[in-house]
Amino acid sequence: MDKKVSKIKNGLRGWLEIPADKSISHRAVMFSSLAKGKSLIKNFSNGQDPLSSLKVFQAMGVDARFIDNRTLEIISTGQLTPPSVVLDCGNSGTTMRLVSGILAGQNFNSVLIGDESLSKRPMKRVIEPLEQMGAKIISTDNHAPLNIFGQQLLGIDYVSRLASAQVKSCVLLAGMFAEGKTSVTEPYISRDHTERMLKYMGADIISSGKTVTIAKSQLEPQIIEICGDISSAAYFIAAALIVPQSKIILKNVGLNPTRTGIIDVVQSMGGNIKILDKREVSGEDVGDLEIEYSELSCCTVAGEIIPRLIDELPVIAVLATQAYGDTIVKDAKDLRNKESDRISTIVKELRKIGANIEEFDDGFVVHGKTKLTGGAEIETYHDHRLAMSMYVAGLVCEKEILIKDFDWVNISFPEFCKCFENLIY
Ligand code: S3P
């Protein structure tokens, strides 16, 4: 489906409940599948990526059913059964990388496959540490399909070159099935949903600075309530900041400090964003956000903040087109390894609508403020976040834009358009 997007005249107004966090939904389904007994997941994401994780565990004997359209009941023996089919991770890097850690230490063999985009994404980052633990994985030049031959694993102390929650989580999950202790040390702290949820479910896991250590653990089933996804909220935050006359409230947004880089960036650009009613839900920080149209100025985004906003960088590029001065993003080379090469795709598509943006090897610079002309056809490259970022850009373009294959948004946020339409007057 192609989507036409045109300029908003009278601002975005009202409030919105942000749908469930994708990262936390993946983990809820995976960890509940490993816990012996009945778990309840409230507000499970209806994005295709978490559903890919769910299907993978159903194929390994886990009894999972929806009690209503957002409440998932998972009943597990605590043991996975050998799958009789290949396990399809769809478009989801989180599914493939985390599940490979779980499967490496099972007493059966399995095969993980993915779609065209996922099959191009690098898997060496998880294969390498897993092999150090004694895993046996055969891949096609470090890409999916991954043939995993379950082995008895041994704990390691892994020092990762990347600040990647997927790598960290993969190694920690393998560590749950390994002899001895396993630790992962990152250059900067990446999102810590795995650590928080494993602790919430009784695992023997501790974090100290940039190192997390886990020992063999049996998880206990829990009731897990999933908060709204700050990465989904980011499109509304950006839109409200750049569309004149906007003022909105976003409810139930996850505010885990390892994910709130977008709020820090918006504040440093002079954006008017307030956190209301901060609380804790199932071991995660949650709050409501109030955002108002603002005059923005440039900022530099680099170093330790990058993993705290890695998925928001395409929409930050959009925001930067409406900020005065040169906004610089660097130290973000791994953005090239996402659902698309997000450095080159965001630069290419924003240029089509008149943005003044230059590409670097590890980021980009946006020279603002620019009047976006629009009037172009936008490609989405199998990338939900590129599609949603360009939608936000379209709201301030002089002429209508046409975003091709917009249904890629279903990967994380099927109700994206409906949510926006409810705020447009
Ligand atoms: C995720 C971690 C991030 C992020 C991805 C989800 C996760 O990837 O980009 O969308 O749920 O662990 P990396 O860990 O590879 O940076």
Short mmCIF file of C-alpha atoms and ligand atoms in Angstrom, two decimals:
data_model
loop_
_atom_site.label_atom_id
_atom_site.label_comp_id
_atom_site.label_asym_id
_atom_site.label_seq_id
_atom_site.Cartn_x
_atom_site.Cartn_y
_atom_site.Cartn_z
CA MET A 1 0.00 0.00 0.00
CA ASP A 2 1.27 3.47 -0.91
CA LYS A 3 0.50 6.39 1.40
CA LYS A 4 -0.04 10.03 0.47
CA VAL A 5 0.98 12.52 3.15
CA SER A 6 0.32 16.23 3.03
CA LYS A 7 0.97 19.31 5.10
CA ILE A 8 -1.01 19.77 8.32
CA LYS A 9 -2.62 23.21 8.58
CA ASN A 10 -3.86 23.51 12.17
CA GLY A 11 -1.44 21.48 14.25
CA LEU A 12 -1.69 18.18 16.10
CA ARG A 13 -3.92 18.30 19.17
CA GLY A 14 -5.18 15.89 21.81
CA TRP A 15 -3.82 12.82 23.53
CA LEU A 16 -2.80 9.34 22.56
CA GLU A 17 -2.04 6.07 24.34
CA ILE A 18 1.25 4.80 22.89
CA PRO A 19 1.10 1.12 21.82
CA ALA A 20 3.22 -1.58 23.44
CA ASP A 21 7.00 -1.62 23.38
CA LYS A 22 8.40 -3.94 20.72
CA SER A 23 11.65 -4.79 22.51
CA ILE A 24 9.86 -5.63 25.76
CA SER A 25 7.17 -7.64 23.93
CA HIS A 26 9.84 -9.85 22.33
CA ARG A 27 11.44 -10.52 25.67
CA ALA A 28 8.13 -11.15 27.42
CA VAL A 29 7.22 -13.89 24.98
CA MET A 30 10.70 -15.45 24.96
CA PHE A 31 11.26 -15.46 28.71
CA SER A 32 7.69 -16.59 29.52
CA SER A 33 8.24 -19.49 27.11
CA LEU A 34 11.29 -20.50 29.16
CA ALA A 35 9.47 -20.23 32.51
CA LYS A 36 7.71 -23.30 33.89
CA GLY A 37 4.02 -22.56 34.40
CA LYS A 38 1.49 -19.95 33.33
CA SER A 39 2.58 -16.41 32.47
CA LEU A 40 0.32 -13.53 31.54
CA ILE A 41 1.47 -10.76 29.20
CA LYS A 42 -0.73 -7.69 29.27
CA ASN A 43 -0.68 -5.16 26.42
CA PHE A 44 1.38 -7.37 24.08
CA SER A 45 2.44 -5.55 20.90
CA ASN A 46 0.49 -6.39 17.75
CA GLY A 47 3.48 -5.54 15.56
CA GLN A 48 4.61 -8.27 13.17
CA ASP A 49 8.07 -8.52 14.79
CA PRO A 50 6.90 -9.62 18.26
CA LEU A 51 4.42 -11.95 16.53
CA SER A 52 7.41 -13.54 14.75
CA SER A 53 8.93 -14.26 18.17
CA LEU A 54 5.63 -15.72 19.36
CA LYS A 55 5.38 -18.06 16.35
CA VAL A 56 8.97 -19.24 16.84
CA PHE A 57 8.20 -20.38 20.41
CA GLN A 58 4.86 -21.90 19.43
CA ALA A 59 6.82 -24.01 16.93
CA MET A 60 8.86 -25.29 19.90
CA GLY A 61 5.86 -26.58 21.84
CA VAL A 62 4.94 -23.50 23.86
CA ASP A 63 1.20 -23.15 24.41
CA ALA A 64 0.38 -19.48 23.81
CA ARG A 65 -3.05 -18.01 23.25
CA PHE A 66 -4.64 -14.57 23.20
CA ILE A 67 -7.26 -14.17 25.94
CA ASP A 68 -8.30 -10.90 24.35
CA ASN A 69 -6.65 -8.96 21.55
CA ARG A 70 -3.81 -7.65 23.75
CA THR A 71 -3.53 -10.21 26.59
CA LEU A 72 -1.41 -13.24 25.92
CA GLU A 73 -1.40 -16.32 28.13
CA ILE A 74 1.68 -18.53 27.86
CA ILE A 75 1.79 -21.99 29.36
CA SER A 76 5.13 -23.72 29.22
CA THR A 77 6.79 -26.79 30.70
CA GLY A 78 9.95 -24.67 30.93
CA GLN A 79 11.54 -26.92 28.29
CA LEU A 80 11.47 -26.26 24.56
CA THR A 81 10.73 -29.16 22.22
CA PRO A 82 12.68 -29.71 18.97
CA PRO A 83 10.97 -27.80 16.15
CA SER A 84 9.79 -29.83 13.17
CA VAL A 85 9.95 -26.76 10.89
CA VAL A 86 12.50 -24.03 10.19
CA LEU A 87 11.95 -21.10 12.55
CA ASP A 88 10.96 -18.00 10.60
CA CYS A 89 12.06 -14.73 12.22
CA GLY A 90 10.49 -12.63 9.45
CA ASN A 91 11.95 -9.09 9.45
CA SER A 92 12.99 -9.24 13.10
CA GLY A 93 16.66 -8.93 14.03
CA THR A 94 15.74 -9.08 17.71
CA THR A 95 14.04 -12.45 17.21
CA MET A 96 16.95 -13.97 15.31
CA ARG A 97 19.73 -12.68 17.54
CA LEU A 98 18.11 -13.37 20.91
CA VAL A 99 16.68 -16.74 19.90
CA SER A 100 20.07 -17.88 18.57
CA GLY A 101 21.42 -17.43 22.11
CA ILE A 102 18.61 -19.55 23.54
CA LEU A 103 18.91 -22.27 20.90
CA ALA A 104 22.70 -22.62 21.01
CA GLY A 105 22.47 -24.33 24.41
CA GLN A 106 19.48 -26.64 23.81
CA ASN A 107 19.79 -30.39 23.34
CA PHE A 108 18.35 -30.26 19.80
CA ASN A 109 19.15 -28.74 16.43
CA SER A 110 17.27 -25.90 14.76
CA VAL A 111 17.33 -23.57 11.77
CA LEU A 112 16.56 -19.84 11.88
CA ILE A 113 15.54 -18.04 8.69
CA GLY A 114 14.50 -14.46 7.91
CA ASP A 115 13.05 -12.32 5.13
CA GLU A 116 15.09 -10.57 2.42
CA SER A 117 16.12 -7.67 4.68
CA LEU A 118 16.98 -9.83 7.70
CA SER A 119 18.95 -12.28 5.55
CA LYS A 120 21.27 -9.40 4.60
CA ARG A 121 21.94 -8.36 8.20
CA PRO A 122 25.19 -9.37 9.94
CA MET A 123 25.03 -12.30 12.34
CA LYS A 124 28.77 -12.61 13.03
CA ARG A 125 28.23 -10.38 16.07
CA VAL A 126 26.26 -13.19 17.74
CA ILE A 127 27.90 -16.22 16.11
CA GLU A 128 31.36 -15.18 17.35
CA PRO A 129 30.61 -15.02 21.10
CA LEU A 130 28.35 -18.07 20.93
CA GLU A 131 31.15 -20.07 19.31
CA GLN A 132 33.47 -18.94 22.11
CA MET A 133 30.95 -20.55 24.48
CA GLY A 134 31.14 -23.80 22.51
CA ALA A 135 28.17 -23.31 20.18
CA LYS A 136 28.06 -24.94 16.76
CA ILE A 137 26.42 -22.72 14.15
CA ILE A 138 26.59 -23.03 10.39
CA SER A 139 25.59 -19.93 8.44
CA THR A 140 25.92 -18.59 4.92
CA ASP A 141 28.91 -16.31 5.32
CA ASN A 142 27.68 -15.12 8.75
CA HIS A 143 24.18 -14.44 7.46
CA ALA A 144 20.87 -16.27 7.89
CA PRO A 145 19.85 -19.05 7.56
CA LEU A 146 21.51 -20.09 10.82
CA ASN A 147 21.80 -23.85 11.38
CA ILE A 148 22.21 -24.25 15.12
CA PHE A 149 23.44 -27.56 16.52
CA GLY A 150 22.60 -27.47 20.24
CA GLN A 151 25.59 -28.03 22.53
CA GLN A 152 26.51 -27.90 26.20
CA LEU A 153 27.86 -24.35 26.53
CA LEU A 154 30.49 -22.92 28.85
CA GLY A 155 30.26 -19.45 30.39
CA ILE A 156 32.63 -16.72 29.11
CA ASP A 157 33.52 -13.12 29.93
CA TYR A 158 32.67 -11.38 26.71
CA VAL A 159 33.90 -7.88 25.93
CA SER A 160 31.75 -6.61 23.09
CA ARG A 161 33.00 -4.08 20.54
CA LEU A 162 29.42 -2.99 19.95
CA ALA A 163 26.97 -1.34 22.31
CA SER A 164 24.20 -3.66 21.17
CA ALA A 165 21.35 -4.95 23.30
CA GLN A 166 20.79 -7.74 20.82
CA VAL A 167 24.37 -9.02 21.18
CA LYS A 168 24.35 -8.55 24.96
CA SER A 169 20.99 -10.33 25.30
CA CYS A 170 22.04 -13.20 23.03
CA VAL A 171 25.13 -13.93 25.12
CA LEU A 172 23.25 -13.57 28.43
CA LEU A 173 20.51 -15.92 27.26
CA ALA A 174 23.09 -18.48 26.16
CA GLY A 175 24.66 -17.94 29.60
CA MET A 176 21.40 -19.04 31.24
CA PHE A 177 22.00 -22.51 29.78
CA ALA A 178 25.81 -22.59 30.17
CA GLU A 179 28.04 -24.09 32.85
CA GLY A 180 29.57 -21.41 35.09
CA LYS A 181 29.03 -17.68 34.92
CA THR A 182 28.75 -15.56 31.78
CA SER A 183 29.43 -11.85 31.64
CA VAL A 184 29.07 -9.24 28.91
CA THR A 185 30.85 -5.89 28.97
CA GLU A 186 29.78 -3.18 26.50
CA PRO A 187 31.56 0.02 25.42
CA TYR A 188 28.40 1.97 26.36
CA ILE A 189 25.27 0.69 28.09
CA SER A 190 22.61 -0.43 25.61
CA ARG A 191 18.93 -0.96 26.44
CA ASP A 192 18.64 -3.16 29.52
CA HIS A 193 15.16 -4.71 29.13
CA THR A 194 16.67 -8.21 29.15
CA GLU A 195 18.43 -7.66 32.47
CA ARG A 196 15.36 -6.07 34.06
CA MET A 197 12.92 -8.74 32.92
CA LEU A 198 15.21 -11.67 33.71
CA LYS A 199 15.67 -10.27 37.22
CA TYR A 200 11.87 -9.76 37.51
CA MET A 201 11.47 -13.45 36.63
CA GLY A 202 13.98 -14.66 39.19
CA ALA A 203 17.18 -15.13 37.17
CA ASP A 204 20.58 -14.98 38.85
CA ILE A 205 21.75 -11.80 37.08
CA ILE A 206 23.58 -8.68 38.25
CA SER A 207 24.65 -5.48 36.51
CA SER A 208 27.67 -3.48 37.55
CA GLY A 209 28.57 -0.49 35.38
CA LYS A 210 28.94 -1.67 31.79
CA THR A 211 29.13 -5.36 32.77
CA VAL A 212 26.24 -7.78 33.26
CA THR A 213 26.79 -11.25 34.75
CA ILE A 214 24.41 -14.18 34.67
CA ALA A 215 24.50 -17.75 35.99
CA LYS A 216 22.41 -20.80 35.10
CA SER A 217 18.84 -19.92 36.03
CA GLN A 218 15.31 -21.29 35.88
CA LEU A 219 12.77 -18.52 35.26
CA GLU A 220 9.53 -18.14 37.22
CA PRO A 221 6.33 -17.23 35.36
CA GLN A 222 5.02 -13.72 36.00
CA ILE A 223 2.36 -11.23 35.06
CA ILE A 224 4.10 -8.78 32.76
CA GLU A 225 2.47 -5.52 31.78
CA ILE A 226 4.10 -3.92 28.75
CA CYS A 227 4.43 -0.13 28.60
CA GLY A 228 4.21 2.04 25.49
CA ASP A 229 7.15 2.13 23.09
CA ILE A 230 9.23 5.33 23.26
CA SER A 231 10.50 4.50 19.77
CA SER A 232 6.88 4.70 18.51
CA ALA A 233 6.26 7.82 20.61
CA ALA A 234 9.26 9.44 18.88
CA TYR A 235 7.30 10.04 15.64
CA PHE A 236 4.60 11.94 17.55
CA ILE A 237 7.17 13.83 19.60
CA ALA A 238 8.94 14.93 16.40
CA ALA A 239 5.72 15.79 14.58
CA ALA A 240 4.34 17.88 17.46
CA LEU A 241 7.63 19.78 17.70
CA ILE A 242 7.77 20.72 14.01
CA VAL A 243 4.11 21.20 13.02
CA PRO A 244 3.08 24.73 14.08
CA GLN A 245 0.24 25.06 16.65
CA SER A 246 0.69 21.51 17.95
CA LYS A 247 0.25 20.44 21.55
CA ILE A 248 -0.23 16.76 22.44
CA ILE A 249 -0.03 14.36 25.36
CA LEU A 250 1.37 10.85 24.90
CA LYS A 251 0.29 8.44 27.60
CA ASN A 252 1.98 5.34 28.99
CA VAL A 253 5.40 5.88 27.40
CA GLY A 254 8.29 3.66 28.53
CA LEU A 255 10.96 5.88 30.09
CA ASN A 256 13.71 3.37 30.78
CA PRO A 257 16.84 5.59 30.93
CA THR A 258 18.59 3.35 28.39
CA ARG A 259 15.93 4.42 25.86
CA THR A 260 15.33 8.11 26.60
CA GLY A 261 18.09 9.61 24.44
CA ILE A 262 15.39 11.15 22.22
CA ILE A 263 14.09 13.21 25.16
CA ASP A 264 17.61 14.44 25.96
CA VAL A 265 18.15 15.43 22.32
CA VAL A 266 14.82 17.23 22.07
CA GLN A 267 15.59 19.15 25.27
CA SER A 268 19.04 20.12 24.03
CA MET A 269 17.44 21.39 20.78
CA GLY A 270 15.15 23.63 22.85
CA GLY A 271 12.05 21.51 22.33
CA ASN A 272 9.18 21.90 24.73
CA ILE A 273 8.67 18.42 26.25
CA LYS A 274 7.50 17.67 29.77
CA ILE A 275 7.42 14.37 31.65
CA LEU A 276 4.21 13.92 33.67
CA ASP A 277 3.26 11.27 36.22
CA LYS A 278 6.41 9.10 36.30
CA ARG A 279 5.73 5.60 37.68
CA GLU A 280 7.01 1.98 37.54
CA VAL A 281 5.26 -0.88 35.72
CA SER A 282 6.62 -4.46 35.71
CA GLY A 283 10.14 -3.29 36.51
CA GLU A 284 10.17 -0.52 33.85
CA ASP A 285 9.93 3.30 34.22
CA VAL A 286 6.82 4.76 32.60
CA GLY A 287 5.31 8.25 32.28
CA ASP A 288 3.21 10.58 30.16
CA LEU A 289 4.75 13.19 27.88
CA GLU A 290 3.44 16.62 26.92
CA ILE A 291 4.95 18.10 23.76
CA GLU A 292 4.40 21.47 22.15
CA TYR A 293 5.49 23.04 18.85
CA SER A 294 8.91 24.67 19.40
CA GLU A 295 11.58 26.71 17.68
CA LEU A 296 14.44 24.22 17.51
CA SER A 297 18.16 24.70 17.27
CA CYS A 298 20.84 22.23 16.20
CA CYS A 299 22.74 19.81 18.43
CA THR A 300 25.41 17.12 18.21
CA VAL A 301 24.43 13.51 18.80
CA ALA A 302 27.44 11.25 19.45
CA GLY A 303 29.09 8.77 21.83
CA GLU A 304 27.28 7.16 24.76
CA ILE A 305 23.87 8.55 23.79
CA ILE A 306 23.82 6.64 20.47
CA PRO A 307 22.58 3.27 21.84
CA ARG A 308 19.99 5.21 23.87
CA LEU A 309 18.35 6.50 20.69
CA ILE A 310 19.64 4.24 17.93
CA ASP A 311 16.17 3.61 16.44
CA GLU A 312 15.22 7.29 16.62
CA LEU A 313 18.07 8.60 14.44
CA PRO A 314 16.03 8.66 11.19
CA VAL A 315 13.32 10.79 12.81
CA ILE A 316 15.99 12.94 14.48
CA ALA A 317 17.24 13.66 10.94
CA VAL A 318 13.73 14.86 10.07
CA LEU A 319 13.60 16.99 13.22
CA ALA A 320 16.98 18.49 12.34
CA THR A 321 15.69 19.74 8.97
CA GLN A 322 13.43 22.06 11.01
CA ALA A 323 16.13 23.16 13.48
CA TYR A 324 18.41 26.17 12.97
CA GLY A 325 22.07 25.32 12.39
CA ASP A 326 24.04 22.13 11.71
CA THR A 327 22.86 19.04 13.55
CA ILE A 328 25.62 16.44 13.56
CA VAL A 329 25.10 12.72 14.16
CA LYS A 330 28.25 10.61 14.47
CA ASP A 331 29.49 7.33 16.06
CA ALA A 332 26.40 5.67 14.58
CA LYS A 333 27.92 3.40 11.95
CA ASP A 334 25.79 0.46 13.09
CA LEU A 335 22.80 2.37 11.71
CA ARG A 336 23.94 0.93 8.37
CA ASN A 337 23.10 -2.58 9.66
CA LYS A 338 19.45 -2.02 10.53
CA GLU A 339 16.39 -3.04 8.49
CA SER A 340 17.95 -0.82 5.80
CA ASP A 341 21.24 1.10 5.69
CA ARG A 342 19.56 3.91 7.58
CA ILE A 343 22.36 6.42 7.01
CA SER A 344 22.18 6.17 3.25
CA THR A 345 18.39 5.66 3.01
CA ILE A 346 17.39 8.61 5.22
CA VAL A 347 19.91 10.88 3.44
CA LYS A 348 18.64 9.82 0.00
CA GLU A 349 14.94 10.16 0.80
CA LEU A 350 15.22 13.45 2.72
CA ARG A 351 17.21 14.96 -0.15
CA LYS A 352 14.37 14.11 -2.53
CA ILE A 353 12.10 16.48 -0.57
CA GLY A 354 14.59 19.33 -0.30
CA ALA A 355 16.56 18.63 2.88
CA ASN A 356 20.16 19.80 3.06
CA ILE A 357 21.81 16.67 4.48
CA GLU A 358 25.25 15.13 3.99
CA GLU A 359 26.25 11.54 4.58
CA PHE A 360 29.26 10.45 6.67
CA ASP A 361 30.58 6.95 7.16
CA ASP A 362 29.23 6.93 10.74
CA GLY A 363 26.38 9.43 10.57
CA PHE A 364 25.20 12.60 8.84
CA VAL A 365 24.96 16.36 9.16
CA VAL A 366 21.73 18.24 8.55
CA HIS A 367 21.99 21.94 7.65
CA GLY A 368 18.79 23.60 8.86
CA LYS A 369 16.34 25.11 8.89
CA THR A 370 14.99 24.11 5.47
CA LYS A 371 11.61 24.53 3.88
CA LEU A 372 10.85 20.97 2.73
CA THR A 373 9.46 21.04 -0.79
CA GLY A 374 7.97 17.55 -0.98
CA GLY A 375 6.31 16.53 -4.24
CA ALA A 376 8.33 13.30 -4.45
CA GLU A 377 7.91 9.53 -4.35
CA ILE A 378 9.57 8.03 -1.28
CA GLU A 379 11.02 4.51 -1.07
CA THR A 380 10.81 2.52 2.19
CA TYR A 381 13.46 -0.22 1.67
CA HIS A 382 11.59 -2.83 3.81
CA ASP A 383 12.17 -0.45 6.75
CA HIS A 384 9.31 0.50 9.09
CA ARG A 385 11.25 3.30 10.79
CA LEU A 386 12.19 4.93 7.50
CA ALA A 387 8.51 4.85 6.43
CA MET A 388 7.32 6.45 9.69
CA SER A 389 10.10 9.07 9.70
CA MET A 390 9.24 10.14 6.15
CA TYR A 391 5.55 10.35 7.10
CA VAL A 392 6.53 12.90 9.78
CA ALA A 393 8.57 14.83 7.18
CA GLY A 394 5.54 14.79 4.89
CA LEU A 395 3.48 16.67 7.50
CA VAL A 396 5.61 19.80 6.94
CA CYS A 397 6.27 19.50 3.18
CA GLU A 398 4.94 22.19 0.86
CA LYS A 399 3.65 19.61 -1.64
CA GLU A 400 2.17 16.18 -0.97
CA ILE A 401 4.55 13.18 -0.89
CA LEU A 402 3.78 9.58 -1.78
CA ILE A 403 5.41 6.94 0.45
CA LYS A 404 5.65 3.60 -1.33
CA ASP A 405 4.97 0.28 0.44
CA PHE A 406 3.89 2.07 3.59
CA ASP A 407 2.59 -1.18 5.11
CA TRP A 408 6.10 -1.85 6.39
CA VAL A 409 4.93 0.17 9.43
CA ASN A 410 3.05 -2.99 10.49
CA ILE A 411 6.38 -4.41 11.64
CA SER A 412 6.21 -2.32 14.81
CA PHE A 413 3.17 -0.05 14.69
CA PRO A 414 0.10 -1.23 12.73
CA GLU A 415 -2.11 1.57 14.11
CA PHE A 416 0.37 4.34 13.19
CA CYS A 417 -1.86 6.17 10.67
CA LYS A 418 -4.99 5.87 12.79
CA CYS A 419 -3.14 7.36 15.76
CA PHE A 420 -1.96 10.32 13.67
CA GLU A 421 -5.38 10.86 12.10
CA ASN A 422 -6.92 11.13 15.59
CA LEU A 423 -4.63 14.05 16.40
CA ILE A 424 -5.14 16.00 13.17
CA TYR A 425 -7.81 18.72 13.10
C1 S3P B 1 16.83 -3.95 20.02
C2 S3P B 1 18.09 -3.45 20.04
C3 S3P B 1 18.62 -2.49 19.04
C4 S3P B 1 17.50 -1.85 18.24
C5 S3P B 1 16.45 -2.84 17.82
C6 S3P B 1 15.84 -3.53 19.01
C7 S3P B 1 16.43 -4.91 21.05
O1 S3P B 1 19.46 -3.18 18.16
O2 S3P B 1 18.03 -1.20 17.12
O3 S3P B 1 15.42 -2.20 17.10
O4 S3P B 1 15.21 -5.13 21.23
O5 S3P B 1 17.31 -5.46 21.71
P1 S3P B 1 21.03 -3.37 18.49
O6 S3P B 1 21.10 -4.03 19.78
O7 S3P B 1 21.57 -4.23 17.40
O8 S3P B 1 21.59 -2.00 18.46
#
